[in-house]
Amino acid sequence: PWTGPEQYEDPTGALMMLPSDIALVQDKEFRKLVEMYAADEELFFKAFSSAFSKLLELGVPFPTTAGGIWLYLKSLLGF
């Protein structure tokens, strides 16, 4: 028997969903987003790409002076 976090499986055991996955379709506001992205894969990938980039860059300084990131990296390395 499963002793990990709560999850749901379909009768075949082929599909699994976490409580957070279930909430996406049970909550009326989230469901609108689920349906919108399900209908337009390109829209989903654009939104995902933008959000994921923000997560990856969180806390990363991006100098705006001439030389940009390369100047910043040189300063870190003592050049």
mmCIF file with all atom_site columns, N, CA, C and O in Angstrom, residues 31-78:
data_model
loop_
_atom_site.group_PDB
_atom_site.id
_atom_site.type_symbol
_atom_site.label_atom_id
_atom_site.label_alt_id
_atom_site.label_comp_id
_atom_site.label_asym_id
_atom_site.label_entity_id
_atom_site.label_seq_id
_atom_site.pdbx_PDB_ins_code
_atom_site.Cartn_x
_atom_site.Cartn_y
_atom_site.Cartn_z
_atom_site.occupancy
_atom_site.B_iso_or_equiv
_atom_site.pdbx_formal_charge
_atom_site.auth_seq_id
_atom_site.auth_comp_id
_atom_site.auth_asym_id
_atom_site.auth_atom_id
_atom_site.pdbx_PDB_model_num
ATOM 1   N N  . ARG A 1 31 ? -10.148 26.634 -12.980 1.00 0.00 ? 31 ARG A N  1
ATOM 2   C CA . ARG A 1 31 ? -10.666 25.840 -14.093 1.00 0.00 ? 31 ARG A CA 1
ATOM 3   C C  . ARG A 1 31 ? -10.705 26.647 -15.392 1.00 0.00 ? 31 ARG A C  1
ATOM 4   O O  . ARG A 1 31 ? -10.438 26.122 -16.472 1.00 0.00 ? 31 ARG A O  1
ATOM 5   N N  . LYS A 1 32 ? -11.005 27.951 -15.288 1.00 0.00 ? 32 LYS A N  1
ATOM 6   C CA . LYS A 1 32 ? -11.005 28.809 -16.476 1.00 0.00 ? 32 LYS A CA 1
ATOM 7   C C  . LYS A 1 32 ? -9.625  28.792 -17.135 1.00 0.00 ? 32 LYS A C  1
ATOM 8   O O  . LYS A 1 32 ? -9.511  28.706 -18.358 1.00 0.00 ? 32 LYS A O  1
ATOM 9   N N  . LEU A 1 33 ? -8.587  28.876 -16.311 1.00 0.00 ? 33 LEU A N  1
ATOM 10  C CA . LEU A 1 33 ? -7.223  28.851 -16.841 1.00 0.00 ? 33 LEU A CA 1
ATOM 11  C C  . LEU A 1 33 ? -6.890  27.490 -17.443 1.00 0.00 ? 33 LEU A C  1
ATOM 12  O O  . LEU A 1 33 ? -6.267  27.407 -18.503 1.00 0.00 ? 33 LEU A O  1
ATOM 13  N N  . VAL A 1 34 ? -7.292  26.423 -16.769 1.00 0.00 ? 34 VAL A N  1
ATOM 14  C CA . VAL A 1 34 ? -7.046  25.062 -17.276 1.00 0.00 ? 34 VAL A CA 1
ATOM 15  C C  . VAL A 1 34 ? -7.680  24.900 -18.653 1.00 0.00 ? 34 VAL A C  1
ATOM 16  O O  . VAL A 1 34 ? -7.045  24.409 -19.591 1.00 0.00 ? 34 VAL A O  1
ATOM 17  N N  . GLU A 1 35 ? -8.920  25.337 -18.785 1.00 0.00 ? 35 GLU A N  1
ATOM 18  C CA . GLU A 1 35 ? -9.622  25.199 -20.061 1.00 0.00 ? 35 GLU A CA 1
ATOM 19  C C  . GLU A 1 35 ? -9.001  26.084 -21.139 1.00 0.00 ? 35 GLU A C  1
ATOM 20  O O  . GLU A 1 35 ? -8.877  25.675 -22.300 1.00 0.00 ? 35 GLU A O  1
ATOM 21  N N  . MET A 1 36 ? -8.581  27.299 -20.759 1.00 0.00 ? 36 MET A N  1
ATOM 22  C CA . MET A 1 36 ? -7.959  28.208 -21.713 1.00 0.00 ? 36 MET A CA 1
ATOM 23  C C  . MET A 1 36 ? -6.661  27.611 -22.254 1.00 0.00 ? 36 MET A C  1
ATOM 24  O O  . MET A 1 36 ? -6.439  27.591 -23.467 1.00 0.00 ? 36 MET A O  1
ATOM 25  N N  . TYR A 1 37 ? -5.816  27.101 -21.362 1.00 0.00 ? 37 TYR A N  1
ATOM 26  C CA . TYR A 1 37 ? -4.539  26.520 -21.795 1.00 0.00 ? 37 TYR A CA 1
ATOM 27  C C  . TYR A 1 37 ? -4.734  25.178 -22.507 1.00 0.00 ? 37 TYR A C  1
ATOM 28  O O  . TYR A 1 37 ? -3.976  24.832 -23.408 1.00 0.00 ? 37 TYR A O  1
ATOM 29  N N  . ALA A 1 38 ? -5.755  24.425 -22.127 1.00 0.00 ? 38 ALA A N  1
ATOM 30  C CA . ALA A 1 38 ? -6.029  23.156 -22.811 1.00 0.00 ? 38 ALA A CA 1
ATOM 31  C C  . ALA A 1 38 ? -6.455  23.403 -24.260 1.00 0.00 ? 38 ALA A C  1
ATOM 32  O O  . ALA A 1 38 ? -6.161  22.596 -25.146 1.00 0.00 ? 38 ALA A O  1
ATOM 33  N N  . ALA A 1 39 ? -7.093  24.525 -24.493 1.00 0.00 ? 39 ALA A N  1
ATOM 34  C CA . ALA A 1 39 ? -7.566  24.848 -25.834 1.00 0.00 ? 39 ALA A CA 1
ATOM 35  C C  . ALA A 1 39 ? -6.485  25.473 -26.715 1.00 0.00 ? 39 ALA A C  1
ATOM 36  O O  . ALA A 1 39 ? -6.618  25.504 -27.938 1.00 0.00 ? 39 ALA A O  1
ATOM 37  N N  . ASP A 1 40 ? -5.416  25.983 -26.091 1.00 0.00 ? 40 ASP A N  1
ATOM 38  C CA . ASP A 1 40 ? -4.385  26.692 -26.864 1.00 0.00 ? 40 ASP A CA 1
ATOM 39  C C  . ASP A 1 40 ? -3.005  26.355 -26.307 1.00 0.00 ? 40 ASP A C  1
ATOM 40  O O  . ASP A 1 40 ? -2.493  27.036 -25.416 1.00 0.00 ? 40 ASP A O  1
ATOM 41  N N  . GLU A 1 41 ? -2.401  25.297 -26.848 1.00 0.00 ? 41 GLU A N  1
ATOM 42  C CA . GLU A 1 41 ? -1.101  24.829 -26.350 1.00 0.00 ? 41 GLU A CA 1
ATOM 43  C C  . GLU A 1 41 ? -0.012  25.895 -26.504 1.00 0.00 ? 41 GLU A C  1
ATOM 44  O O  . GLU A 1 41 ? 0.836   26.055 -25.629 1.00 0.00 ? 41 GLU A O  1
ATOM 45  N N  . GLU A 1 42 ? -0.042  26.644 -27.586 1.00 0.00 ? 42 GLU A N  1
ATOM 46  C CA . GLU A 1 42 ? 0.971   27.680 -27.808 1.00 0.00 ? 42 GLU A CA 1
ATOM 47  C C  . GLU A 1 42 ? 0.883   28.761 -26.732 1.00 0.00 ? 42 GLU A C  1
ATOM 48  O O  . GLU A 1 42 ? 1.899   29.224 -26.225 1.00 0.00 ? 42 GLU A O  1
ATOM 49  N N  . LEU A 1 43 ? -0.334  29.146 -26.371 1.00 0.00 ? 43 LEU A N  1
ATOM 50  C CA . LEU A 1 43 ? -0.532  30.124 -25.300 1.00 0.00 ? 43 LEU A CA 1
ATOM 51  C C  . LEU A 1 43 ? 0.050   29.592 -23.993 1.00 0.00 ? 43 LEU A C  1
ATOM 52  O O  . LEU A 1 43 ? 0.722   30.321 -23.255 1.00 0.00 ? 43 LEU A O  1
ATOM 53  N N  . PHE A 1 44 ? -0.201  28.309 -23.705 1.00 0.00 ? 44 PHE A N  1
ATOM 54  C CA . PHE A 1 44 ? 0.343   27.700 -22.492 1.00 0.00 ? 44 PHE A CA 1
ATOM 55  C C  . PHE A 1 44 ? 1.868   27.761 -22.485 1.00 0.00 ? 44 PHE A C  1
ATOM 56  O O  . PHE A 1 44 ? 2.480   28.161 -21.502 1.00 0.00 ? 44 PHE A O  1
ATOM 57  N N  . PHE A 1 45 ? 2.498   27.358 -23.601 1.00 0.00 ? 45 PHE A N  1
ATOM 58  C CA . PHE A 1 45 ? 3.962   27.338 -23.644 1.00 0.00 ? 45 PHE A CA 1
ATOM 59  C C  . PHE A 1 45 ? 4.557   28.734 -23.523 1.00 0.00 ? 45 PHE A C  1
ATOM 60  O O  . PHE A 1 45 ? 5.603   28.919 -22.887 1.00 0.00 ? 45 PHE A O  1
ATOM 61  N N  . LYS A 1 46 ? 3.907   29.734 -24.091 1.00 0.00 ? 46 LYS A N  1
ATOM 62  C CA . LYS A 1 46 ? 4.386   31.116 -23.946 1.00 0.00 ? 46 LYS A CA 1
ATOM 63  C C  . LYS A 1 46 ? 4.310   31.557 -22.486 1.00 0.00 ? 46 LYS A C  1
ATOM 64  O O  . LYS A 1 46 ? 5.248   32.149 -21.961 1.00 0.00 ? 46 LYS A O  1
ATOM 65  N N  . ALA A 1 47 ? 3.191   31.295 -21.839 1.00 0.00 ? 47 ALA A N  1
ATOM 66  C CA . ALA A 1 47 ? 3.019   31.684 -20.438 1.00 0.00 ? 47 ALA A CA 1
ATOM 67  C C  . ALA A 1 47 ? 3.985   30.907 -19.540 1.00 0.00 ? 47 ALA A C  1
ATOM 68  O O  . ALA A 1 47 ? 4.606   31.482 -18.637 1.00 0.00 ? 47 ALA A O  1
ATOM 69  N N  . PHE A 1 48 ? 4.134   29.612 -19.799 1.00 0.00 ? 48 PHE A N  1
ATOM 70  C CA . PHE A 1 48 ? 5.046   28.797 -19.007 1.00 0.00 ? 48 PHE A CA 1
ATOM 71  C C  . PHE A 1 48 ? 6.478   29.284 -19.160 1.00 0.00 ? 48 PHE A C  1
ATOM 72  O O  . PHE A 1 48 ? 7.217   29.424 -18.183 1.00 0.00 ? 48 PHE A O  1
ATOM 73  N N  . SER A 1 49 ? 6.883   29.557 -20.387 1.00 0.00 ? 49 SER A N  1
ATOM 74  C CA . SER A 1 49 ? 8.235   30.020 -20.665 1.00 0.00 ? 49 SER A CA 1
ATOM 75  C C  . SER A 1 49 ? 8.531   31.319 -19.918 1.00 0.00 ? 49 SER A C  1
ATOM 76  O O  . SER A 1 49 ? 9.590   31.476 -19.308 1.00 0.00 ? 49 SER A O  1
ATOM 77  N N  . SER A 1 50 ? 7.602   32.230 -19.958 1.00 0.00 ? 50 SER A N  1
ATOM 78  C CA . SER A 1 50 ? 7.780   33.514 -19.273 1.00 0.00 ? 50 SER A CA 1
ATOM 79  C C  . SER A 1 50 ? 7.899   33.321 -17.759 1.00 0.00 ? 50 SER A C  1
ATOM 80  O O  . SER A 1 50 ? 8.799   33.876 -17.120 1.00 0.00 ? 50 SER A O  1
ATOM 81  N N  . ALA A 1 51 ? 7.002   32.534 -17.195 1.00 0.00 ? 51 ALA A N  1
ATOM 82  C CA . ALA A 1 51 ? 7.015   32.305 -15.745 1.00 0.00 ? 51 ALA A CA 1
ATOM 83  C C  . ALA A 1 51 ? 8.270   31.548 -15.310 1.00 0.00 ? 51 ALA A C  1
ATOM 84  O O  . ALA A 1 51 ? 8.891   31.875 -14.298 1.00 0.00 ? 51 ALA A O  1
ATOM 85  N N  . PHE A 1 52 ? 8.659   30.534 -16.092 1.00 0.00 ? 52 PHE A N  1
ATOM 86  C CA . PHE A 1 52 ? 9.831   29.730 -15.733 1.00 0.00 ? 52 PHE A CA 1
ATOM 87  C C  . PHE A 1 52 ? 11.106  30.565 -15.809 1.00 0.00 ? 52 PHE A C  1
ATOM 88  O O  . PHE A 1 52 ? 11.984  30.452 -14.953 1.00 0.00 ? 52 PHE A O  1
ATOM 89  N N  . SER A 1 53 ? 11.197  31.430 -16.806 1.00 0.00 ? 53 SER A N  1
ATOM 90  C CA . SER A 1 53 ? 12.354  32.318 -16.922 1.00 0.00 ? 53 SER A CA 1
ATOM 91  C C  . SER A 1 53 ? 12.463  33.223 -15.701 1.00 0.00 ? 53 SER A C  1
ATOM 92  O O  . SER A 1 53 ? 13.556  33.444 -15.179 1.00 0.00 ? 53 SER A O  1
ATOM 93  N N  . LYS A 1 54 ? 11.333  33.745 -15.250 1.00 0.00 ? 54 LYS A N  1
ATOM 94  C CA . LYS A 1 54 ? 11.341  34.605 -14.059 1.00 0.00 ? 54 LYS A CA 1
ATOM 95  C C  . LYS A 1 54 ? 11.847  33.826 -12.843 1.00 0.00 ? 54 LYS A C  1
ATOM 96  O O  . LYS A 1 54 ? 12.600  34.355 -12.032 1.00 0.00 ? 54 LYS A O  1
ATOM 97  N N  . LEU A 1 55 ? 11.432  32.575 -12.706 1.00 0.00 ? 55 LEU A N  1
ATOM 98  C CA . LEU A 1 55 ? 11.894  31.761 -11.582 1.00 0.00 ? 55 LEU A CA 1
ATOM 99  C C  . LEU A 1 55 ? 13.393  31.510 -11.656 1.00 0.00 ? 55 LEU A C  1
ATOM 100 O O  . LEU A 1 55 ? 14.095  31.572 -10.651 1.00 0.00 ? 55 LEU A O  1
ATOM 101 N N  . LEU A 1 56 ? 13.888  31.205 -12.852 1.00 0.00 ? 56 LEU A N  1
ATOM 102 C CA . LEU A 1 56 ? 15.321  30.929 -13.010 1.00 0.00 ? 56 LEU A CA 1
ATOM 103 C C  . LEU A 1 56 ? 16.176  32.161 -12.743 1.00 0.00 ? 56 LEU A C  1
ATOM 104 O O  . LEU A 1 56 ? 17.295  32.053 -12.253 1.00 0.00 ? 56 LEU A O  1
ATOM 105 N N  . GLU A 1 57 ? 15.648  33.340 -13.090 1.00 0.00 ? 57 GLU A N  1
ATOM 106 C CA . GLU A 1 57 ? 16.415  34.572 -12.970 1.00 0.00 ? 57 GLU A CA 1
ATOM 107 C C  . GLU A 1 57 ? 16.218  35.264 -11.631 1.00 0.00 ? 57 GLU A C  1
ATOM 108 O O  . GLU A 1 57 ? 16.838  36.303 -11.381 1.00 0.00 ? 57 GLU A O  1
ATOM 109 N N  . LEU A 1 58 ? 15.398  34.725 -10.759 1.00 0.00 ? 58 LEU A N  1
ATOM 110 C CA . LEU A 1 58 ? 15.106  35.345 -9.478  1.00 0.00 ? 58 LEU A CA 1
ATOM 111 C C  . LEU A 1 58 ? 16.393  35.585 -8.692  1.00 0.00 ? 58 LEU A C  1
ATOM 112 O O  . LEU A 1 58 ? 17.140  34.653 -8.401  1.00 0.00 ? 58 LEU A O  1
ATOM 113 N N  . GLY A 1 59 ? 16.679  36.835 -8.404  1.00 0.00 ? 59 GLY A N  1
ATOM 114 C CA . GLY A 1 59 ? 17.860  37.176 -7.620  1.00 0.00 ? 59 GLY A CA 1
ATOM 115 C C  . GLY A 1 59 ? 19.127  37.321 -8.431  1.00 0.00 ? 59 GLY A C  1
ATOM 116 O O  . GLY A 1 59 ? 20.183  37.605 -7.886  1.00 0.00 ? 59 GLY A O  1
ATOM 117 N N  . VAL A 1 60 ? 19.070  37.122 -9.749  1.00 0.00 ? 60 VAL A N  1
ATOM 118 C CA . VAL A 1 60 ? 20.256  37.247 -10.585 1.00 0.00 ? 60 VAL A CA 1
ATOM 119 C C  . VAL A 1 60 ? 20.389  38.703 -11.022 1.00 0.00 ? 60 VAL A C  1
ATOM 120 O O  . VAL A 1 60 ? 19.476  39.246 -11.640 1.00 0.00 ? 60 VAL A O  1
ATOM 121 N N  . PRO A 1 61 ? 21.503  39.340 -10.688 1.00 0.00 ? 61 PRO A N  1
ATOM 122 C CA . PRO A 1 61 ? 21.665  40.731 -11.104 1.00 0.00 ? 61 PRO A CA 1
ATOM 123 C C  . PRO A 1 61 ? 21.977  40.829 -12.595 1.00 0.00 ? 61 PRO A C  1
ATOM 124 O O  . PRO A 1 61 ? 22.772  40.065 -13.120 1.00 0.00 ? 61 PRO A O  1
ATOM 125 N N  . PHE A 1 62 ? 21.328  41.742 -13.261 1.00 0.00 ? 62 PHE A N  1
ATOM 126 C CA . PHE A 1 62 ? 21.574  41.978 -14.677 1.00 0.00 ? 62 PHE A CA 1
ATOM 127 C C  . PHE A 1 62 ? 22.014  43.429 -14.837 1.00 0.00 ? 62 PHE A C  1
ATOM 128 O O  . PHE A 1 62 ? 21.184  44.326 -14.924 1.00 0.00 ? 62 PHE A O  1
ATOM 129 N N  . PRO A 1 63 ? 23.319  43.654 -14.838 1.00 0.00 ? 63 PRO A N  1
ATOM 130 C CA . PRO A 1 63 ? 23.822  45.023 -14.973 1.00 0.00 ? 63 PRO A CA 1
ATOM 131 C C  . PRO A 1 63 ? 23.336  45.672 -16.271 1.00 0.00 ? 63 PRO A C  1
ATOM 132 O O  . PRO A 1 63 ? 23.236  45.014 -17.300 1.00 0.00 ? 63 PRO A O  1
ATOM 133 N N  . THR A 1 64 ? 23.051  46.951 -16.181 1.00 0.00 ? 64 THR A N  1
ATOM 134 C CA . THR A 1 64 ? 22.560  47.658 -17.355 1.00 0.00 ? 64 THR A CA 1
ATOM 135 C C  . THR A 1 64 ? 23.656  48.504 -18.010 1.00 0.00 ? 64 THR A C  1
ATOM 136 O O  . THR A 1 64 ? 23.402  49.177 -18.988 1.00 0.00 ? 64 THR A O  1
ATOM 137 N N  . THR A 1 65 ? 24.860  48.443 -17.473 1.00 0.00 ? 65 THR A N  1
ATOM 138 C CA . THR A 1 65 ? 25.954  49.217 -18.047 1.00 0.00 ? 65 THR A CA 1
ATOM 139 C C  . THR A 1 65 ? 26.510  48.505 -19.274 1.00 0.00 ? 65 THR A C  1
ATOM 140 O O  . THR A 1 65 ? 26.220  47.335 -19.506 1.00 0.00 ? 65 THR A O  1
ATOM 141 N N  . ALA A 1 66 ? 27.322  49.225 -20.038 1.00 0.00 ? 66 ALA A N  1
ATOM 142 C CA . ALA A 1 66 ? 27.954  48.629 -21.221 1.00 0.00 ? 66 ALA A CA 1
ATOM 143 C C  . ALA A 1 66 ? 28.736  47.390 -20.804 1.00 0.00 ? 66 ALA A C  1
ATOM 144 O O  . ALA A 1 66 ? 29.455  47.396 -19.819 1.00 0.00 ? 66 ALA A O  1
ATOM 145 N N  . GLY A 1 67 ? 28.614  46.341 -21.533 1.00 0.00 ? 67 GLY A N  1
ATOM 146 C CA . GLY A 1 67 ? 29.305  45.092 -21.205 1.00 0.00 ? 67 GLY A CA 1
ATOM 147 C C  . GLY A 1 67 ? 28.383  44.097 -20.548 1.00 0.00 ? 67 GLY A C  1
ATOM 148 O O  . GLY A 1 67 ? 28.645  42.905 -20.544 1.00 0.00 ? 67 GLY A O  1
ATOM 149 N N  . GLY A 1 68 ? 27.304  44.575 -19.955 1.00 0.00 ? 68 GLY A N  1
ATOM 150 C CA . GLY A 1 68 ? 26.274  43.726 -19.379 1.00 0.00 ? 68 GLY A CA 1
ATOM 151 C C  . GLY A 1 68 ? 26.793  42.623 -18.487 1.00 0.00 ? 68 GLY A C  1
ATOM 152 O O  . GLY A 1 68 ? 27.639  42.830 -17.622 1.00 0.00 ? 68 GLY A O  1
ATOM 153 N N  . ILE A 1 69 ? 26.277  41.437 -18.714 1.00 0.00 ? 69 ILE A N  1
ATOM 154 C CA . ILE A 1 69 ? 26.575  40.289 -17.854 1.00 0.00 ? 69 ILE A CA 1
ATOM 155 C C  . ILE A 1 69 ? 28.054  39.920 -17.893 1.00 0.00 ? 69 ILE A C  1
ATOM 156 O O  . ILE A 1 69 ? 28.618  39.482 -16.911 1.00 0.00 ? 69 ILE A O  1
ATOM 157 N N  . TRP A 1 70 ? 28.704  40.099 -19.053 1.00 0.00 ? 70 TRP A N  1
ATOM 158 C CA . TRP A 1 70 ? 30.123  39.744 -19.149 1.00 0.00 ? 70 TRP A CA 1
ATOM 159 C C  . TRP A 1 70 ? 30.962  40.629 -18.243 1.00 0.00 ? 70 TRP A C  1
ATOM 160 O O  . TRP A 1 70 ? 31.879  40.161 -17.583 1.00 0.00 ? 70 TRP A O  1
ATOM 161 N N  . LEU A 1 71 ? 30.642  41.909 -18.184 1.00 0.00 ? 71 LEU A N  1
ATOM 162 C CA . LEU A 1 71 ? 31.354  42.821 -17.299 1.00 0.00 ? 71 LEU A CA 1
ATOM 163 C C  . LEU A 1 71 ? 31.150  42.416 -15.841 1.00 0.00 ? 71 LEU A C  1
ATOM 164 O O  . LEU A 1 71 ? 32.085  42.412 -15.039 1.00 0.00 ? 71 LEU A O  1
ATOM 165 N N  . TYR A 1 72 ? 29.930  42.041 -15.524 1.00 0.00 ? 72 TYR A N  1
ATOM 166 C CA . TYR A 1 72 ? 29.614  41.602 -14.170 1.00 0.00 ? 72 TYR A CA 1
ATOM 167 C C  . TYR A 1 72 ? 30.389  40.329 -13.819 1.00 0.00 ? 72 TYR A C  1
ATOM 168 O O  . TYR A 1 72 ? 30.980  40.218 -12.741 1.00 0.00 ? 72 TYR A O  1
ATOM 169 N N  . LEU A 1 73 ? 30.430  39.355 -14.725 1.00 0.00 ? 73 LEU A N  1
ATOM 170 C CA . LEU A 1 73 ? 31.163  38.111 -14.465 1.00 0.00 ? 73 LEU A CA 1
ATOM 171 C C  . LEU A 1 73 ? 32.654  38.377 -14.304 1.00 0.00 ? 73 LEU A C  1
ATOM 172 O O  . LEU A 1 73 ? 33.306  37.795 -13.431 1.00 0.00 ? 73 LEU A O  1
ATOM 173 N N  . LYS A 1 74 ? 33.212  39.255 -15.124 1.00 0.00 ? 74 LYS A N  1
ATOM 174 C CA . LYS A 1 74 ? 34.629  39.614 -14.991 1.00 0.00 ? 74 LYS A CA 1
ATOM 175 C C  . LYS A 1 74 ? 34.898  40.211 -13.619 1.00 0.00 ? 74 LYS A C  1
ATOM 176 O O  . LYS A 1 74 ? 35.916  39.928 -12.993 1.00 0.00 ? 74 LYS A O  1
ATOM 177 N N  . SER A 1 75 ? 33.980  41.058 -13.140 1.00 0.00 ? 75 SER A N  1
ATOM 178 C CA . SER A 1 75 ? 34.179  41.675 -11.830 1.00 0.00 ? 75 SER A CA 1
ATOM 179 C C  . SER A 1 75 ? 34.169  40.628 -10.731 1.00 0.00 ? 75 SER A C  1
ATOM 180 O O  . SER A 1 75 ? 34.897  40.730 -9.753  1.00 0.00 ? 75 SER A O  1
ATOM 181 N N  . LEU A 1 76 ? 33.330  39.591 -10.887 1.00 0.00 ? 76 LEU A N  1
ATOM 182 C CA . LEU A 1 76 ? 33.296  38.510 -9.894  1.00 0.00 ? 76 LEU A CA 1
ATOM 183 C C  . LEU A 1 76 ? 34.609  37.728 -9.883  1.00 0.00 ? 76 LEU A C  1
ATOM 184 O O  . LEU A 1 76 ? 35.048  37.257 -8.832  1.00 0.00 ? 76 LEU A O  1
ATOM 185 N N  . LEU A 1 77 ? 35.213  37.585 -11.065 1.00 0.00 ? 77 LEU A N  1
ATOM 186 C CA . LEU A 1 77 ? 36.445  36.808 -11.189 1.00 0.00 ? 77 LEU A CA 1
ATOM 187 C C  . LEU A 1 77 ? 37.698  37.653 -10.949 1.00 0.00 ? 77 LEU A C  1
ATOM 188 O O  . LEU A 1 77 ? 38.803  37.129 -10.965 1.00 0.00 ? 77 LEU A O  1
ATOM 189 N N  . GLY A 1 78 ? 37.515  38.945 -10.730 1.00 0.00 ? 78 GLY A N  1
ATOM 190 C CA . GLY A 1 78 ? 38.631  39.809 -10.433 1.00 0.00 ? 78 GLY A CA 1
ATOM 191 C C  . GLY A 1 78 ? 39.389  40.295 -11.642 1.00 0.00 ? 78 GLY A C  1
ATOM 192 O O  . GLY A 1 78 ? 40.558  40.679 -11.535 1.00 0.00 ? 78 GLY A O  1
#
